[in-house]
Amino acid sequence: MTDHLQLINNCLKGKAAAQKQLYEEFAPSMLGVCYRYTKSLQDAEDVLQEGFVKVFRFLHQYNKEGELGAWIRRIMVNTALNYLKKSQKYQYDLLFDQAELHVITRDDPEVLLNAKELAELIRQLPTGYQTIFNLVAVEGFSHVEVGQMLGISENTSRSQYMRARHLLISWITNTSGNKNKVYASK
Amino acid sequence: MQANDFEKSIRRKMEEFELVPKEEVWKQVSANIRKEDNNRRIFFWFLSGFLMLAGLAGSWFLNRDKSVSITKGAPRENKAPLKTGIRKTPEVAENSDRNQQTAKSSPSITNGSDGKIPANHDRPATKKTAIKIKVQPVKKESSLPAISNKLQGSSVSSASNLNDMPPGKVLKEKSENLPPHKFLKTGSDQFVKNDSGKNGLINKDTKKDSSASIMEKKAAVKKVAKNWKIGFTAYAGISNNSSGLPLVFSPSSADYLSSSSPNQSSGAAGNTFLPYRLNYKTGLSFGLGIFTGKQFSKRFGLTAGADYHFYSARSTAGNKIDTAATFRDSALQSTAFVSNFYLGGQSGSFLNSWHLIELPVNLHLRLNKNKDNPVSFTAGVSPGFLIGSNALYVNSRERVIYEEKKQFHRFQLSAQAGLLFPLKTFKTFHINAGPVFKYGFTNLTKHAAATRQHLVFAGIKANINLK
């Protein structure tokens, strides 16, 4: 934390070396975040770039008490959501329907996939499902918060999440039995 | 496995998930940061430059009259730096020497043959000239033949002739025999000599100044004179609602107000009648404003500005009734909702007030020739806008008096005239003040109100002119 404070102070002074150090420390994990919200690595890098510009622009607003990584991650998530809303190719997929909640299986599989495999599966979800699943399951937001962030009702968020979860579980179950088949096309 | 465990497992795995971005991403991020920094820096420098320019303009604006006073008070040709600069050119140096010799030859300027300036010479510039003469003493006897030689063909051919002539004549004689460019220079110096009054003899020495410096001085004076100046204005005095002009109506029953309560018959016996007019008495008035002005010539100038002006006048009224009421006025075609109103009568008085925003445009004519203490006659017009009033209105049909804003014309045009005398001069501003009279041409009230009301103001106006 002390190192981060020093790093932040140097970044605020406009030192390019410190800025690069901060970027290099957080860019890989943040690109992982961006990757989960988008459908291509190019889009993820665009989000990462835009997010880091915001990080440096608003670094003076960081209160230095919370975790710096969490603060940057929150910026990345918000940037990714804005990117999805602005981008034409994601807009149609982000339309959330008000369908009734489906009954899903309670038998949750054990996730044997590695991180990259799991991320790839999440990215294969429809964008609406993908976004809500990321926000709820990975980021830990409540459905109320997700509803506020996406401009949808809490129930819509909940139902979309359950669908996404059900779909993902079915994929994990299939993929776990035959991993090579899933990744053969990648 | 519990449902919650699935999310925990997903979260744990995703926290481990990392991807290394391409190098171009950092380049783009870095470029964007630099661009924002540059924009911020440009804005900062632009703001700094703007503030600096504003500061310079402000200081120049506040100090520009000082330069004028210097130009007026002490001729610039007597300033040492300018003199030194001119001496650097050989031709001017030659003329300077010649002029010095000429100056020394005059008994008016020297105290005997030692070249000393009379002790009672009080101007600093003149003292500098005297010092110069001391530093470069030239013997009278030896200098005069030199002058004679240089002024080829001149009628001034001997020392005695030079001494006998008045200084102006010496210059004139010289100028007649000089080449055109030197003649011009001599003529300019002659102008300076006359302009500076009692320092005329010293100015022969200041002939060493070039004509360019004199032209520069004249241009500076002209430039300052033609600049727009700003200032503040204040009024204080008394105002009235042209109560001297009677509001004439035929003395029928409709022209009188009954002192009885509203909506009662006016023909009842024992009713006392109120003349159909409000008798106004003078009230206090004041105004504040800002103006900008320009001097077009030595005598004429123009100012234009914006003022807030408060007028007031007392009027008589009857008893006050503190009851909310609604009155229909067929003349104004309006309905008034009032919280209180007055009956006709003379028992009480009411302070009417009017608030106007005016845009006065005044022509200034300087009456005297004293530049330092100019007395000006000012006259002009003031388009104005009535922004508020609590003035009473006589509703003859209802036989009541109440505040009615709908009776007024909002646009008002008035004319003013007055005198301005110099009052006091400070470092950064000077104050002129004098009597002013203002009369409102426009009838305050609408035609339907069937009254004639004109605001009149008489008082003192003070102009604070920033230097």
XYZ file of C-alpha atoms in Angstrom:
653
model
C 0.000 0.000 0.000
C 2.866 2.320 0.865
C 4.445 1.536 -2.472
C 1.169 2.339 -4.172
C 0.932 5.683 -2.401
C 4.390 6.602 -3.570
C 3.496 5.406 -7.026
C 0.311 7.426 -7.039
C 2.103 10.551 -5.866
C 4.646 10.189 -8.624
C 1.886 9.637 -11.159
C 0.151 12.762 -9.917
C 3.391 14.648 -10.420
C 3.246 13.564 -14.047
C 6.223 11.237 -13.961
C 5.988 9.015 -17.011
C 7.981 6.186 -15.427
C 5.566 5.952 -12.521
C 2.608 6.012 -14.858
C 4.054 3.181 -16.871
C 4.837 1.224 -13.714
C 1.251 1.597 -12.552
C -0.015 0.511 -15.940
C 2.244 -2.511 -16.088
C 1.249 -3.604 -12.632
C -2.482 -3.533 -13.243
C -2.914 -3.854 -16.991
C -2.877 -7.691 -17.207
C -5.533 -8.247 -14.577
C -7.601 -5.361 -15.914
C -7.406 -6.682 -19.424
C -8.810 -9.923 -18.002
C -11.733 -7.930 -16.625
C -12.289 -6.130 -19.914
C -11.978 -9.391 -21.793
C -14.851 -10.931 -19.877
C -17.180 -8.086 -20.811
C -16.401 -7.965 -24.499
C -16.457 -10.367 -27.403
C -13.009 -9.741 -28.832
C -9.531 -8.996 -27.575
C -9.447 -5.841 -29.688
C -12.539 -4.516 -27.941
C -11.077 -5.498 -24.589
C -7.911 -3.562 -25.338
C -9.943 -0.568 -26.430
C -11.777 -0.672 -23.128
C -8.507 -1.104 -21.264
C -7.005 1.891 -22.997
C -10.001 4.077 -22.335
C -10.139 2.866 -18.752
C -6.513 3.649 -18.017
C -6.843 7.113 -19.479
C -9.655 7.635 -16.995
C -7.566 6.167 -14.210
C -4.796 8.697 -14.782
C -7.230 11.532 -15.328
C -9.076 10.894 -12.069
C -6.219 9.558 -10.003
C -6.345 12.660 -7.846
C -9.829 11.582 -6.759
C -8.610 8.288 -5.387
C -8.955 8.537 -1.604
C -5.862 6.385 -0.950
C -7.660 4.416 1.728
C -9.264 1.680 -0.366
C -7.508 -0.882 -2.462
C -6.064 0.716 -5.561
C -6.693 -2.416 -7.620
C -10.357 -2.420 -6.654
C -10.657 1.255 -7.559
C -9.096 0.690 -10.963
C -11.219 -2.409 -11.476
C -14.372 -0.423 -10.791
C -13.321 2.107 -13.387
C -12.690 -0.674 -15.879
C -16.080 -2.214 -15.262
C -17.840 1.110 -15.711
C -15.819 1.811 -18.828
C -16.719 -1.581 -20.201
C -20.420 -1.001 -19.529
C -20.272 2.374 -21.249
C -18.459 0.782 -24.139
C -21.148 -1.849 -24.498
C -23.882 0.780 -24.381
C -22.152 2.970 -26.946
C -21.034 0.247 -29.301
C -23.541 -0.565 -32.005
C -22.640 -4.218 -32.198
C -23.453 -4.792 -28.530
C -26.620 -2.737 -28.301
C -29.018 -5.348 -29.667
C -27.656 -8.029 -27.356
C -28.034 -5.743 -24.378
C -31.828 -5.582 -24.781
C -33.119 -7.380 -21.759
C -36.494 -9.102 -22.020
C -38.925 -9.486 -19.182
C -39.406 -13.245 -19.544
C -40.495 -15.303 -16.579
C -37.957 -16.934 -14.413
C -37.027 -20.428 -15.580
C -36.627 -23.292 -13.196
C -33.068 -24.428 -13.329
C -31.184 -27.311 -11.890
C -29.869 -27.034 -8.360
C -27.048 -29.376 -9.095
C -24.159 -26.989 -9.598
C -21.145 -28.645 -11.131
C -17.678 -28.331 -9.776
C -15.742 -25.948 -11.956
C -12.768 -27.827 -13.191
C -11.912 -25.448 -15.980
C -8.992 -23.121 -15.680
C -9.436 -19.387 -15.666
C -8.974 -18.874 -19.371
C -11.373 -21.656 -20.263
C -13.947 -20.253 -17.915
C -13.497 -16.741 -19.281
C -13.977 -18.035 -22.782
C -17.217 -19.698 -21.769
C -18.482 -16.535 -20.113
C -17.706 -14.574 -23.267
C -19.791 -17.000 -25.291
C -22.881 -16.011 -23.360
C -25.199 -13.540 -25.065
C -24.039 -10.038 -24.200
C -26.913 -9.330 -21.816
C -26.338 -12.552 -19.914
C -22.599 -12.075 -20.057
C -22.794 -8.599 -18.582
C -25.130 -9.497 -15.775
C -23.280 -12.682 -14.967
C -20.009 -10.777 -14.770
C -21.507 -8.088 -12.576
C -23.249 -10.457 -10.189
C -21.112 -13.578 -10.080
C -17.654 -12.095 -10.577
C -17.869 -8.507 -9.354
C -20.305 -9.297 -6.580
C -22.887 -6.604 -7.243
C -26.428 -7.121 -5.994
C -29.310 -7.262 -8.444
C -30.470 -3.859 -7.199
C -27.087 -2.373 -8.048
C -26.992 -4.133 -11.390
C -30.459 -2.838 -12.163
C -29.302 0.708 -11.431
C -26.145 0.322 -13.457
C -27.872 -1.086 -16.512
C -31.162 0.761 -16.212
C -33.233 -2.375 -15.759
C -35.385 -3.668 -12.955
C -34.068 -5.832 -10.195
C -36.257 -8.729 -11.357
C -34.980 -8.509 -14.880
C -31.452 -8.625 -13.588
C -32.258 -11.595 -11.431
C -33.977 -13.560 -14.209
C -31.259 -12.773 -16.730
C -28.659 -13.874 -14.255
C -30.387 -17.146 -13.590
C -30.630 -17.863 -17.274
C -26.988 -17.038 -17.764
C -26.025 -19.177 -14.838
C -28.089 -22.107 -16.111
C -26.601 -21.815 -19.552
C -23.081 -21.576 -18.237
C -23.500 -24.548 -15.961
C -24.716 -26.637 -18.848
C -21.694 -25.575 -20.893
C -19.295 -26.256 -18.048
C -20.781 -29.684 -17.584
C -20.382 -30.489 -21.262
C -16.978 -28.869 -21.563
C -15.602 -30.584 -18.515
C -16.321 -33.916 -20.168
C -14.835 -32.917 -23.473
C -12.518 -29.908 -23.137
C -10.681 -30.427 -26.370
C -13.834 -30.143 -28.386
C -14.607 -26.720 -26.979
C -11.151 -25.301 -27.525
C -10.535 -26.892 -30.892
C -12.105 -23.949 -32.633
C -10.084 -21.297 -30.745
C -21.805 -28.146 -3.999
C -23.908 -25.240 -2.780
C -25.216 -22.613 -5.198
C -23.087 -19.947 -3.564
C -20.002 -22.016 -4.058
C -20.407 -21.862 -7.787
C -20.122 -18.076 -7.764
C -17.210 -18.205 -5.323
C -15.438 -20.640 -7.570
C -16.058 -18.499 -10.620
C -14.887 -15.354 -8.790
C -11.733 -16.997 -7.535
C -10.818 -18.268 -10.965
C -11.564 -14.977 -12.643
C -9.361 -13.097 -10.192
C -6.496 -15.214 -11.397
C -7.293 -14.511 -15.000
C -4.824 -12.161 -16.647
C -3.930 -11.228 -20.190
C -0.951 -9.248 -21.332
C -2.018 -6.324 -23.484
C -0.203 -5.319 -26.629
C 2.481 -2.663 -26.443
C 0.359 -0.305 -28.546
C -2.157 -0.035 -25.740
C 0.324 1.665 -23.441
C 1.471 3.920 -26.274
C -2.105 4.994 -26.843
C -2.701 5.522 -23.148
C 0.510 7.479 -22.809
C -0.298 9.604 -25.846
C -3.731 10.389 -24.449
C -2.284 11.377 -21.087
C 0.268 13.649 -22.739
C -2.411 15.171 -24.901
C -4.539 15.956 -21.879
C -1.538 17.364 -20.059
C -0.720 19.532 -23.055
C -4.286 20.744 -23.280
C -4.214 21.571 -19.597
C -0.894 23.328 -20.009
C -2.108 25.290 -23.006
C -5.178 26.331 -21.094
C -3.029 27.339 -18.137
C -0.705 29.436 -20.299
C -3.600 30.913 -22.179
C -5.265 31.857 -18.917
C -2.003 33.226 -17.546
C -1.425 35.222 -20.700
C -4.930 36.537 -20.651
C -4.631 37.565 -17.009
C -1.279 39.184 -17.686
C -2.648 41.105 -20.634
C -5.648 42.124 -18.584
C -3.329 43.273 -15.818
C -1.164 45.235 -18.218
C -4.193 46.768 -19.837
C -5.575 47.635 -16.439
C -2.340 49.209 -15.238
C -1.988 51.082 -18.498
C -5.561 52.221 -18.189
C -5.054 53.393 -14.636
C -1.767 55.116 -15.401
C -2.355 56.551 -18.821
C -3.414 59.965 -17.514
C -0.133 60.191 -15.650
C 1.693 60.118 -18.946
C -0.539 62.878 -20.180
C 0.242 65.023 -17.192
C 3.927 64.455 -17.737
C 3.550 65.483 -21.321
C 1.636 68.534 -20.338
C 3.674 69.530 -17.308
C 7.271 68.966 -18.357
C 8.153 68.962 -22.006
C 9.605 65.612 -22.991
C 12.435 67.185 -24.918
C 13.953 68.233 -21.616
C 14.164 64.638 -20.426
C 17.740 63.486 -20.158
C 17.364 59.988 -21.675
C 15.816 61.279 -24.854
C 18.442 63.958 -25.135
C 21.216 61.437 -24.724
C 19.746 59.218 -27.355
C 19.588 61.989 -29.895
C 23.153 63.074 -29.243
C 24.397 59.763 -30.539
C 23.789 60.748 -34.139
C 26.537 63.009 -35.434
C 24.258 65.409 -37.232
C 22.080 65.956 -34.243
C 25.131 66.311 -32.058
C 26.373 69.050 -34.299
C 23.056 70.839 -34.088
C 23.023 70.347 -30.365
C 26.372 71.998 -29.964
C 25.268 74.834 -32.122
C 22.089 75.213 -30.110
C 23.960 75.160 -26.870
C 26.178 77.864 -28.068
C 23.201 79.851 -29.149
C 21.592 79.345 -25.799
C 24.682 80.431 -24.001
C 24.904 83.536 -26.046
C 21.590 84.713 -24.682
C 21.801 86.751 -21.506
C 18.264 85.731 -20.585
C 19.164 82.175 -19.964
C 22.631 82.489 -18.576
C 23.612 84.368 -15.554
C 26.528 86.201 -16.986
C 29.122 84.340 -18.943
C 29.378 81.270 -16.707
C 26.329 79.677 -18.239
C 24.402 79.214 -14.976
C 20.645 78.995 -14.983
C 18.754 81.413 -12.778
C 18.062 79.883 -9.378
C 14.333 80.385 -9.481
C 13.861 77.962 -12.316
C 11.656 75.346 -10.759
C 11.044 72.660 -13.350
C 13.117 69.510 -13.018
C 13.585 69.239 -16.760
C 14.985 72.720 -16.820
C 17.471 71.840 -14.119
C 18.708 68.944 -16.178
C 19.288 71.341 -19.021
C 21.235 73.607 -16.726
C 23.450 70.751 -15.651
C 24.117 69.953 -19.266
C 25.215 73.459 -19.911
C 27.590 73.326 -16.992
C 29.171 70.118 -18.136
C 29.888 71.437 -21.578
C 30.919 75.049 -21.114
C 31.642 76.880 -24.303
C 33.263 80.236 -24.334
C 31.026 82.902 -25.646
C 33.672 84.608 -27.694
C 34.813 81.498 -29.462
C 31.385 80.061 -30.092
C 29.818 82.950 -31.901
C 32.114 82.994 -34.918
C 31.539 79.265 -35.243
C 27.810 79.833 -35.426
C 28.350 82.528 -37.998
C 30.390 80.176 -40.112
C 27.874 77.388 -39.920
C 24.947 79.569 -40.785
C 26.163 80.340 -44.224
C 24.534 83.356 -45.741
C 22.750 84.145 -42.541
C 21.959 87.677 -41.633
C 23.205 86.827 -38.176
C 26.874 87.352 -38.835
C 28.282 88.543 -35.571
C 28.162 87.905 -31.862
C 26.681 91.248 -31.176
C 23.768 90.595 -33.507
C 23.009 87.336 -31.798
C 23.099 88.867 -28.382
C 20.858 91.704 -29.407
C 18.220 89.540 -30.926
C 15.444 87.908 -28.937
C 15.820 84.132 -28.767
C 12.866 83.481 -31.049
C 14.343 85.669 -33.671
C 17.675 83.904 -33.484
C 15.919 80.646 -34.259
C 13.906 82.235 -36.994
C 16.917 83.749 -38.577
C 18.695 80.463 -38.470
C 15.810 78.510 -39.850
C 15.517 80.689 -42.881
C 18.986 79.679 -43.947
C 18.970 76.023 -43.100
C 18.294 73.127 -45.470
C 14.671 71.918 -45.539
C 15.075 69.039 -43.064
C 16.806 71.311 -40.570
C 14.235 73.966 -41.131
C 11.528 71.504 -40.206
C 13.367 70.663 -37.039
C 13.799 74.262 -36.123
C 10.143 74.923 -36.782
C 9.151 72.114 -34.482
C 11.303 73.483 -31.744
C 9.718 76.836 -32.233
C 6.377 75.152 -31.673
C 7.614 73.550 -28.502
C 8.996 76.829 -27.275
C 5.679 78.541 -27.650
C 3.805 75.643 -26.185
C 5.783 75.539 -22.996
C 5.360 79.176 -22.083
C 7.954 80.509 -19.687
C 10.502 77.891 -20.584
C 10.764 79.345 -24.001
C 14.396 80.315 -23.677
C 15.372 76.943 -22.355
C 13.698 75.385 -25.330
C 16.337 76.814 -27.543
C 18.598 74.402 -25.832
C 16.079 71.633 -26.280
C 16.224 72.126 -30.004
C 18.547 69.204 -29.985
C 15.451 67.031 -29.670
C 14.385 65.616 -32.946
C 11.102 66.534 -34.546
C 10.185 62.854 -34.291
C 10.079 63.056 -30.532
C 7.785 66.041 -30.678
C 5.529 64.325 -33.148
C 5.559 61.304 -30.891
C 4.543 63.460 -27.978
C 1.747 65.074 -29.942
C 0.561 61.674 -31.136
C 0.556 60.368 -27.584
C -1.504 63.308 -26.403
C -3.906 62.845 -29.267
C -4.117 59.118 -28.672
C -4.901 59.505 -25.001
C -7.441 62.177 -25.736
C -9.266 59.943 -28.145
C -9.431 56.887 -25.913
C -12.666 55.779 -24.343
C -12.673 56.258 -20.631
C -14.940 54.654 -18.128
C -16.297 55.983 -14.907
C -19.047 55.839 -12.383
C -21.781 58.274 -11.838
C -23.955 59.056 -8.837
C -26.973 61.259 -8.433
C -28.586 62.638 -5.335
C -31.353 65.144 -5.101
C -35.069 65.520 -5.073
C -37.691 64.279 -7.448
C -41.316 64.899 -8.086
C -44.126 63.696 -10.209
C -44.720 66.957 -12.048
C -47.182 67.984 -9.394
C -47.023 71.483 -10.707
C -48.967 70.430 -13.753
C -52.628 70.216 -12.758
C -54.531 67.210 -14.001
C -57.516 68.969 -15.414
C -60.824 67.238 -15.683
C -64.343 68.478 -15.746
C -65.738 68.745 -12.228
C -68.496 66.228 -12.704
C -69.304 63.596 -10.152
C -67.131 61.171 -12.012
C -64.134 63.377 -11.420
C -64.355 63.198 -7.674
C -63.825 60.426 -5.294
C -66.106 59.861 -2.443
C -64.643 59.291 0.936
C -67.266 56.681 1.566
C -66.439 53.037 1.332
C -66.053 51.507 -2.072
C -68.979 50.317 -4.084
C -71.306 52.714 -2.338
C -73.307 55.258 -4.232
C -71.373 58.436 -4.807
C -74.460 60.548 -4.727
C -75.204 60.059 -1.057
C -75.618 63.213 0.995
C -72.862 64.080 3.361
C -70.107 62.516 1.269
C -66.938 64.529 1.040
C -65.328 64.609 -2.366
C -61.699 64.134 -3.195
C -60.400 66.030 -6.169
C -59.492 63.632 -8.914
C -55.826 63.993 -8.552
C -53.082 63.082 -6.209
C -51.155 66.005 -4.851
C -47.508 65.144 -5.068
C -44.757 66.562 -2.940
C -41.087 66.191 -3.588
C -39.242 63.142 -2.382
C -35.685 61.985 -2.282
C -34.045 60.635 -5.354
C -30.743 59.049 -6.123
C -29.041 57.094 -8.821
C -25.950 55.072 -9.545
C -24.430 54.073 -12.798
C -21.489 53.416 -14.995
C -20.509 55.206 -18.147
C -17.958 55.291 -20.865
C -16.884 58.469 -22.555
C -14.743 59.819 -25.308
C -13.323 63.248 -25.939
C -13.762 64.040 -29.590
C -12.040 67.378 -29.536
C -10.790 69.916 -27.062
C -14.316 71.061 -26.385
C -16.663 68.241 -27.231
C -17.046 64.865 -25.662
C -19.654 62.175 -25.428
C -20.605 59.806 -22.650
C -22.998 56.908 -22.617
C -23.831 54.619 -19.791
C -26.342 52.740 -17.750
C -27.899 54.015 -14.540
C -30.243 52.842 -11.903
C -32.383 55.776 -10.781
C -34.741 55.894 -7.847
C -37.440 58.530 -7.846
C -39.901 59.184 -5.087
C -42.706 61.611 -4.407
C -45.216 61.878 -1.600
C -48.882 62.004 -2.360
C -51.942 62.546 -0.254
C -54.528 59.863 0.302
C -57.406 59.140 2.620
C -57.785 56.466 5.241
C -56.029 53.207 4.659
C -58.185 50.086 4.630
C -56.230 46.934 5.424
C -58.597 44.568 3.720
C -57.981 42.404 0.718
C -60.188 43.453 -2.132
C -60.646 43.122 -5.850
C -61.263 46.158 -7.997
C -62.235 46.179 -11.602
C -60.993 49.115 -13.596
C -62.701 49.598 -16.887
C -60.242 52.281 -17.970
C -57.191 50.067 -17.728
C -59.247 47.006 -18.578
C -57.768 45.256 -15.597
C -58.667 43.708 -12.316
C -56.553 44.514 -9.316
C -56.169 42.220 -6.348
C -54.970 44.331 -3.448
C -54.275 43.581 0.171
C -55.056 47.141 1.200
C -56.272 50.334 -0.380
C -56.935 53.975 0.412
C -60.088 55.981 0.402
C -60.192 59.443 -1.033
C -59.102 62.235 1.224
C -56.191 64.252 2.396
C -55.692 62.734 5.801
C -52.634 60.655 5.045
C -49.652 60.600 2.834
C -48.050 57.884 0.805
C -44.532 57.640 -0.520
C -44.641 56.714 -4.175
C -41.474 55.360 -5.619
C -40.307 54.528 -9.107
C -37.296 52.453 -10.065
C -35.843 53.004 -13.499
C -32.946 51.633 -15.471
C -31.765 54.412 -17.729
C -29.266 54.603 -20.543
C -28.126 58.221 -20.545
C -26.273 59.630 -23.514
C -24.725 63.032 -22.840
C -22.893 65.543 -24.926
C -20.230 67.468 -23.038
C -19.226 70.962 -23.980
C -16.212 72.431 -22.230
C -16.918 75.973 -21.237
C -13.434 77.108 -20.219
C -9.985 76.729 -21.647
C -8.375 75.355 -18.552
C -7.390 71.819 -19.401
C -6.654 70.896 -15.826
C -9.925 72.220 -14.430
C -12.467 71.899 -17.184
C -15.982 73.118 -16.567
C -18.445 71.368 -18.804
C -22.021 71.805 -19.790
C -23.710 68.467 -20.337
C -26.973 67.703 -22.004
C -28.521 64.556 -23.327
C -31.317 62.083 -23.339
C -31.991 58.997 -21.267
C -34.079 56.185 -22.603
C -35.268 54.281 -19.589
C -37.235 51.301 -18.461
C -39.480 51.343 -15.441
C -38.592 48.201 -13.544
C -40.762 48.751 -10.525
C -43.074 51.106 -8.710
C -45.453 51.199 -5.822
C -47.150 54.379 -6.978
C -50.814 54.849 -6.233
C -53.527 54.794 -8.804
C -56.896 56.482 -8.563
C -59.728 54.223 -9.594
C -62.436 56.782 -10.188
C -65.114 54.200 -10.895
C -64.566 52.360 -7.648
C -63.586 55.537 -5.816
C -60.538 54.028 -4.271
C -56.811 54.495 -4.456
C -54.421 51.595 -4.563
C -51.105 50.494 -5.954
C -51.427 49.584 -9.581
C -48.479 48.661 -11.742
C -50.557 48.313 -14.853
C -51.074 52.045 -15.103
C -47.513 52.695 -16.267
C -45.719 52.938 -19.519
C -42.652 50.832 -19.085
C -40.549 52.768 -21.562
C -39.594 56.244 -20.471
C -37.636 58.901 -22.251
C -36.160 61.789 -20.345
C -33.765 64.606 -21.060
C -31.179 66.021 -18.744
C -28.873 68.995 -18.599
C -26.328 70.162 -16.119
C -22.901 71.472 -15.343
C -19.838 69.585 -14.256
C -17.076 71.161 -12.229
C -13.795 69.518 -11.285
C -14.067 68.562 -7.652
C -11.053 66.562 -6.630
C -8.259 64.634 -8.283
C -6.916 61.442 -6.821
C -4.150 59.174 -7.947
C -6.326 56.890 -10.026
C -9.462 58.911 -10.606
C -10.886 62.363 -10.476
C -14.324 63.540 -9.544
C -16.458 66.031 -11.375
C -19.705 67.176 -9.898
C -22.378 69.695 -10.543
C -26.060 70.423 -10.688
C -28.261 68.471 -13.024
C -31.879 68.668 -14.002
C -33.849 65.862 -15.564
C -37.319 65.803 -16.966
C -39.300 62.842 -18.179
C -40.829 63.497 -21.563
C -42.854 60.347 -21.588
C -46.074 60.272 -19.668
C -45.584 57.817 -16.837
C -49.071 56.461 -17.124
C -50.964 54.994 -19.996
C -53.461 57.033 -21.908
C -56.296 55.005 -20.435
C -55.338 56.129 -16.958
C -56.242 59.676 -18.008
C -53.491 61.265 -15.967
C -50.375 63.140 -16.901
C -47.386 62.314 -14.844
C -43.811 63.235 -15.617
C -40.892 62.437 -13.396
C -38.683 65.395 -12.584
C -35.323 65.285 -10.874
C -33.105 68.083 -9.655
C -29.940 67.475 -7.768
C -26.239 66.929 -7.854
C -24.531 64.596 -10.201
C -21.018 63.351 -9.578
C -18.878 61.642 -12.152
C -15.983 59.523 -10.987
C -13.639 59.353 -13.959
C -11.057 56.614 -13.843
C -7.664 57.615 -15.155
